Short mmCIF file of C-alpha atoms in Angstrom, two decimals:
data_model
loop_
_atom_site.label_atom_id
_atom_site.label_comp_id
_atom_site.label_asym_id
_atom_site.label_seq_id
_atom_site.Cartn_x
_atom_site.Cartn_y
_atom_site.Cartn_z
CA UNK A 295 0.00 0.00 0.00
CA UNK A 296 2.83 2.46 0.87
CA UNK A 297 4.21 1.57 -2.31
CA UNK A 298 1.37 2.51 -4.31
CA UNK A 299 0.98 5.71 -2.39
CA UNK A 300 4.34 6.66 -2.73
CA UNK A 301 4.26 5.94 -6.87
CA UNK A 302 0.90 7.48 -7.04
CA UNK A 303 1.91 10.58 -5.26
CA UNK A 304 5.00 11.84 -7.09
CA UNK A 305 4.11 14.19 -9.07
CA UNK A 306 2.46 16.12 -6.94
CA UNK A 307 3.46 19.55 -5.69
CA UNK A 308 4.47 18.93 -2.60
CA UNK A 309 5.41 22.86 -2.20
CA UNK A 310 1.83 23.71 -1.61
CA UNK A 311 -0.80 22.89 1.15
CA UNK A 312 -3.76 23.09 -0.69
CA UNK A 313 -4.37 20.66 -3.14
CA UNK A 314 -6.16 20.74 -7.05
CA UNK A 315 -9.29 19.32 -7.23
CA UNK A 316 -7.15 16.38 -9.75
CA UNK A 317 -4.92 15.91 -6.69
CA UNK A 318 -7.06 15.59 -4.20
CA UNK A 319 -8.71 12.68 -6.43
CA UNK A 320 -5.25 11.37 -6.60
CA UNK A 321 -4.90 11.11 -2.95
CA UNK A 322 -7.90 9.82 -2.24
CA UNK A 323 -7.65 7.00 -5.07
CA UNK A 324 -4.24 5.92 -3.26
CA UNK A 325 -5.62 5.37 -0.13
CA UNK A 326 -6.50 1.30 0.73
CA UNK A 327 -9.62 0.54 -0.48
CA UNK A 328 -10.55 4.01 -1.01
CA UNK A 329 -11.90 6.10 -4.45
CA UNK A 330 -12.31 9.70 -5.13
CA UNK A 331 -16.20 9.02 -5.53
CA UNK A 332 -16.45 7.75 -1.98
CA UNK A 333 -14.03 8.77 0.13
CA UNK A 334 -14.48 11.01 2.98
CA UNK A 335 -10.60 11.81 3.85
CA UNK A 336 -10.75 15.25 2.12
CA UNK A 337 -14.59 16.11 3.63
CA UNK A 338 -13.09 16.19 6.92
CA UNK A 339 -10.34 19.04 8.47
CA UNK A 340 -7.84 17.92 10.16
CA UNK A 341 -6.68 19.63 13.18
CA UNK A 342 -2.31 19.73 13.59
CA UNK A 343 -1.69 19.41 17.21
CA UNK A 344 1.88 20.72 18.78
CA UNK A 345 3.31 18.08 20.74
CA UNK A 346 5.41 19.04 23.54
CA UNK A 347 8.77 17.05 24.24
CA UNK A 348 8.18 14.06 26.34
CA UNK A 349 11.69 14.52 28.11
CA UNK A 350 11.91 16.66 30.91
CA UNK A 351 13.02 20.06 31.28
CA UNK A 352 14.18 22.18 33.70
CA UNK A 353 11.79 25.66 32.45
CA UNK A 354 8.59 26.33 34.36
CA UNK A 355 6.04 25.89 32.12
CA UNK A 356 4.47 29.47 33.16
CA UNK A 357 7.61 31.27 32.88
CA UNK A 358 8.43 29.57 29.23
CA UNK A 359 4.90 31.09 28.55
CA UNK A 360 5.43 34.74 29.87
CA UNK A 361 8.84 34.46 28.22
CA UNK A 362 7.76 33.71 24.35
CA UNK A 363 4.68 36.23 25.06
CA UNK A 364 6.80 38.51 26.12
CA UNK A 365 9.33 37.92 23.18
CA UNK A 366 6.27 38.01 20.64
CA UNK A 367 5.13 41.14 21.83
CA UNK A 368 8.26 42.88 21.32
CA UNK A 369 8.65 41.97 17.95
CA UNK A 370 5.07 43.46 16.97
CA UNK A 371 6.26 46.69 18.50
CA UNK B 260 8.32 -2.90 20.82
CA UNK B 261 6.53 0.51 19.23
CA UNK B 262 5.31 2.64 21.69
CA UNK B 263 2.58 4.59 22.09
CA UNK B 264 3.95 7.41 20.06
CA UNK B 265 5.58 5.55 17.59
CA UNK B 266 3.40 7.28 14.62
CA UNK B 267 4.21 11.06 15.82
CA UNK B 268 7.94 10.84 16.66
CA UNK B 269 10.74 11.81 14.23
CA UNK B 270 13.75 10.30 15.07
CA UNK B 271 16.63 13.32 13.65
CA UNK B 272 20.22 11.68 12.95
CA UNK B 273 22.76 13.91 12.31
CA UNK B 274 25.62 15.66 13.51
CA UNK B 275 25.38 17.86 16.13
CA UNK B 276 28.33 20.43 15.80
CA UNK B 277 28.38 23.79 16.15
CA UNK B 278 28.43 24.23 12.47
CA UNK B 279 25.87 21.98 11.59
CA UNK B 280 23.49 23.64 13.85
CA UNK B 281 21.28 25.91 11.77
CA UNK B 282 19.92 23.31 9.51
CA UNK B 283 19.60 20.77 13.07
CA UNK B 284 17.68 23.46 15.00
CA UNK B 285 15.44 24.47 11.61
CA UNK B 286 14.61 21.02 11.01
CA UNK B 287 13.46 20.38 14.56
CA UNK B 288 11.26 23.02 13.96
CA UNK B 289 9.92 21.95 10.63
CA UNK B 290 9.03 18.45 12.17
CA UNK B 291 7.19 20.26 14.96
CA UNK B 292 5.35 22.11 12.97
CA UNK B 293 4.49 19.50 10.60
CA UNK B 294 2.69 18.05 14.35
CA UNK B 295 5.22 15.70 14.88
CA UNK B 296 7.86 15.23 17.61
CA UNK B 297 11.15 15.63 17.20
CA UNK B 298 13.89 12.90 18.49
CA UNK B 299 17.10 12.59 18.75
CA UNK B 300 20.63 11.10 20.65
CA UNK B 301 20.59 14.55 22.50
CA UNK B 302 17.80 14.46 24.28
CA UNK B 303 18.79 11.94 27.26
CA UNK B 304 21.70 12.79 29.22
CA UNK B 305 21.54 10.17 31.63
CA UNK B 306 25.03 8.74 31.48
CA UNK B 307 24.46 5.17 32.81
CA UNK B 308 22.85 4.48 29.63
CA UNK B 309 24.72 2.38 27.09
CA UNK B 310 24.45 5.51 23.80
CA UNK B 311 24.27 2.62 21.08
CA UNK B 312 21.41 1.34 23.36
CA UNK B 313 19.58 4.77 23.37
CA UNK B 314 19.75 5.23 20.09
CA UNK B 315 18.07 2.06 19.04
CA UNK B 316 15.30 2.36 21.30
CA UNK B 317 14.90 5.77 20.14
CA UNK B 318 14.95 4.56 16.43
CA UNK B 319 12.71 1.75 17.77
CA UNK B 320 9.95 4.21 19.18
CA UNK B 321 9.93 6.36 15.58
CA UNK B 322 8.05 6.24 12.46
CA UNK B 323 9.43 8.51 10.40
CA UNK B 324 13.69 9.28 10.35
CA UNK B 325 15.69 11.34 9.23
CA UNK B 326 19.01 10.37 8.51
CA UNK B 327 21.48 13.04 7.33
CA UNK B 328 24.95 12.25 5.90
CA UNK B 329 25.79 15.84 4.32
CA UNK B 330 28.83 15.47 7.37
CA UNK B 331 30.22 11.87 6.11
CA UNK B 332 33.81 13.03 5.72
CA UNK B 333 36.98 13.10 6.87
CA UNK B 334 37.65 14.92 10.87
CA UNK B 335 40.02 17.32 10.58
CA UNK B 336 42.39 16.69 13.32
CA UNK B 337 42.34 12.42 13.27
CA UNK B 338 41.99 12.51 9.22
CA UNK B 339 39.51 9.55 10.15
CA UNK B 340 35.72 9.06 8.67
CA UNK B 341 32.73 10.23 10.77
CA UNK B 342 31.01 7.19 10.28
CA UNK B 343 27.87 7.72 13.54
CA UNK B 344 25.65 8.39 10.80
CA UNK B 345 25.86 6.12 8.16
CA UNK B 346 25.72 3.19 11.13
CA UNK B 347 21.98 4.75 12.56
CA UNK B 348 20.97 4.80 9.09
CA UNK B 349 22.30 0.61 8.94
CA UNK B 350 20.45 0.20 12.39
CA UNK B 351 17.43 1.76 10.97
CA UNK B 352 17.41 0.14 7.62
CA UNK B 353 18.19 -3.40 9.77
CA UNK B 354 14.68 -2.44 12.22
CA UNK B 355 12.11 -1.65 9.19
CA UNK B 356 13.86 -4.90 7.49
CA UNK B 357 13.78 -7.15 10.50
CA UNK B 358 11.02 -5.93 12.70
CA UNK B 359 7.49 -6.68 11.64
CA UNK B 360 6.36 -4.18 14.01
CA UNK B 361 8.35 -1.26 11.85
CA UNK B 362 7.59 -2.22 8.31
CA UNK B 363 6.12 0.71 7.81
CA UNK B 364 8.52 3.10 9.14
CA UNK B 365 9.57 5.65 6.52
CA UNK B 366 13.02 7.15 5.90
CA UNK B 367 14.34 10.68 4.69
CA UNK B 368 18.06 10.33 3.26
CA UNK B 369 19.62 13.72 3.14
CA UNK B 370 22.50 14.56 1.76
CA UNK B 371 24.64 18.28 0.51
CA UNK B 372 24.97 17.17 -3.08
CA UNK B 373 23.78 14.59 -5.78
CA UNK B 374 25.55 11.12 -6.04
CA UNK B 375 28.06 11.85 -3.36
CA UNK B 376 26.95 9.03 -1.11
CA UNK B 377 27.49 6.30 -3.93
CA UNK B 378 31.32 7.28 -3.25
CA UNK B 379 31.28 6.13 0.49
CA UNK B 380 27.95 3.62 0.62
CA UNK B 381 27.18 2.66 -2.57
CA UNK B 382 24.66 -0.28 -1.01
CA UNK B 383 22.11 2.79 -0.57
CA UNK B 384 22.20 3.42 -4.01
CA UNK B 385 18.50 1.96 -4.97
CA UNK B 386 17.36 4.65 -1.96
CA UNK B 387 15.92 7.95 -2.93
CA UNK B 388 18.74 10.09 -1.56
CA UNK B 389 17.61 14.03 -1.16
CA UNK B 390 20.09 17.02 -1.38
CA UNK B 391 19.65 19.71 0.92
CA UNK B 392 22.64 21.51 -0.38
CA UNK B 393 23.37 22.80 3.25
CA UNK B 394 20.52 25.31 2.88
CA UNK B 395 17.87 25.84 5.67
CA UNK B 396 15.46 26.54 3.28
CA UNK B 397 15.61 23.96 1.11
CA UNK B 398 15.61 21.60 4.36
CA UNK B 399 12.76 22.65 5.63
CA UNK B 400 10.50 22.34 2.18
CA UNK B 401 11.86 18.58 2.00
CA UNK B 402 11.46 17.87 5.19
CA UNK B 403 8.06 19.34 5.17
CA UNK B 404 6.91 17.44 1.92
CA UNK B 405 8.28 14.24 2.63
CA UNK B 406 6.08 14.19 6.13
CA UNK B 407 3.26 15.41 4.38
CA UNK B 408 3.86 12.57 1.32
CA UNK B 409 4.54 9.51 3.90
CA UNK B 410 1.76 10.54 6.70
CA UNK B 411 -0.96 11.64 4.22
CA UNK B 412 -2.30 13.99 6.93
CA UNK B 413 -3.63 17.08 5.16
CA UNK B 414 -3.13 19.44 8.05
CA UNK B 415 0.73 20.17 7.89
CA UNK B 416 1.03 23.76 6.40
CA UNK B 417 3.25 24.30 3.41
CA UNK B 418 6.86 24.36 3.39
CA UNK B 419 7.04 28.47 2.54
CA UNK B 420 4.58 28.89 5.81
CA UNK B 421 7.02 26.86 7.88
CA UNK B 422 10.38 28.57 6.88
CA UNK B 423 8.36 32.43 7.45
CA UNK B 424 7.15 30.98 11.11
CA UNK B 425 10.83 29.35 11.84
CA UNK B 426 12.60 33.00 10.81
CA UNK B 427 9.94 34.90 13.24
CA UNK B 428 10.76 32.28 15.69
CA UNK B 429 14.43 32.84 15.44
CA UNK B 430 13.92 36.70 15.61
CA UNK B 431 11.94 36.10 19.02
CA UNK B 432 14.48 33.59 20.40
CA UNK B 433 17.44 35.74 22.21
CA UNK B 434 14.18 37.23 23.96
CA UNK B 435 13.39 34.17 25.27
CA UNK B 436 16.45 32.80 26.45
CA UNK B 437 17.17 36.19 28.12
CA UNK B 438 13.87 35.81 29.90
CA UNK B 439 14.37 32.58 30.91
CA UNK B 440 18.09 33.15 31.79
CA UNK B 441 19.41 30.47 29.03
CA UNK B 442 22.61 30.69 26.77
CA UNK B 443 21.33 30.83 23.22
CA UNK B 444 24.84 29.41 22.33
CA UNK B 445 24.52 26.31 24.43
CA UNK B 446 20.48 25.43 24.72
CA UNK B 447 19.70 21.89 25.40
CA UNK B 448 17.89 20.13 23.42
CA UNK B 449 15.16 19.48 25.71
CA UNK B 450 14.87 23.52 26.20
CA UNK B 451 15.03 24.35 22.64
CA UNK B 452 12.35 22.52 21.68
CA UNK B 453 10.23 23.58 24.77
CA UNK B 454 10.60 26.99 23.24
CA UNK B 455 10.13 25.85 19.70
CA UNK B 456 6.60 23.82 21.10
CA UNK B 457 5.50 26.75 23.19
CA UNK B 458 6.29 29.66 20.26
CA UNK B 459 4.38 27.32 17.97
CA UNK B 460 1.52 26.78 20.26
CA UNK B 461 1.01 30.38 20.89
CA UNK B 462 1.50 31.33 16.90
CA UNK B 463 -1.55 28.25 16.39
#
């Protein structure tokens, strides 16, 4: 299956987030025992999460936050 | 065995000198964006551990590697090959073979220039190697597109979006570490990417 994805896939533009209606059919055709026609994986948004390292660190969690606030703010100055 | 996270971590191989750093620290931030976590030999200090045996349960417990070789040359005081990378690429190659578990674990071969690895390990040479050409930039988009390509999850932004957020994030970072009391020269990795996760988090 990861094969097929992978050959289906390559020519698209990878550059881009959005994808052409003919590359979104692509997709969708390359996923197991999917179609364009039925397939729901482009009907529904996906949400990116930020994961946080699962190692330890020695920051407060607050401070890190009032220190990139802080840091963001001056910048829009 | 895969852990739980097995499908969101990104195990990074690669050197991790000084003058290596800006493409390291940009492609840790390019897998975090992406929504992914970044990995690597850096993160655990603890010195009781065997580092051949924290490096293959940290290959163990990732997807998706990348392996980078751009530094596969001689060291300039011993005149010797750096050869660290080139064996955690052999280890990985050896878990997706070997391990039923990892079969589908996906690779991203970098390297600075076309056909230079068939020179030093020509057994790679049915692999689709990638050239970064030692820019950030460039880096970033492959990284970025290869994630996108070999996760299929539509929500990773593009690889133009990335690079803009990482160069606003590396405007706000002496800000940071002078809040937080941290040398910017000498961050660990853990810190870094606390500050890469929290800057992302707070830029959605």
């Amino acid at each position: 299956v990861s094969h097929c994805r992978r050959m289906s896939t390559q020519n698209v533009d990878r550059s881009r987030s959005v994808l052409s209606a003919e590359e979104m059919t692509l997709m969708a055709k390359s996923k197991p025992n999917g179609n364009a026609k039925h397939s729901s994986v482009k009907t529904k948004k996906e949400r990116r999460v930020i994961l946080f390292p699962t190692e330890p660190t020695t920051i407060p969690r607050e401070e890190l936050e009032r220190a990139v606030a802080r840091a963001i703010a001056a910048r829009k100055k | 065995l895969p852990n739980a996270e097995y499908d969101q971590n990104v195990f990074i191989n690669c050197p991790f000198d000084q003058e290596y750093a800006p493409l390291f620290e940009a492609t840790v931030f390019a897998v975090n964006d992406a929504g992914f976590r970044p990995k690597c030999a850096r993160e655990r200090l603890d010195s009781s551990e065997v580092r051949l045996h924290k490096i293959v349960a940290l290959i163990a417990s990732s997807r998706y590697s990348i392996h980078d070789l751009s530094r596969t040359g001689l060291d300039s005081i011993t005149t010797l090959p750096r050869f660290n990378m080139p064996l955690e690429l052999g280890i990985d190659l050896g878990c997706k073979a070997y391990h039923p578990q990892c079969a589908d674990k996906s690779l991203l071969i970098f390297d600075s220039e076309q056909h230079r690895f068939q020179k030093f390990v020509s057994d790679i040479g049915g692999q689709d190697i990638h050239q970064h050409g030692n820019d950030v930039k460039t880096a970033v988009i492959r990284v970025r597109n290869w994630l996108r390509t070999e996760s299929g999850r539509s929500s990773i932004p593009g690889g133009a979006t990335i690079y803009s957020r990482y160069q606003m994030y590396r405007q706000d970072l002496p800000g940071i570490c002078a809040d937080l009391r941290l040398d910017i020269s000498d961050l660990a990795f853990a810190d870094f990417c606390f500050t890469v996760a929290e800057w992302l988090k707070t830029h959605g």
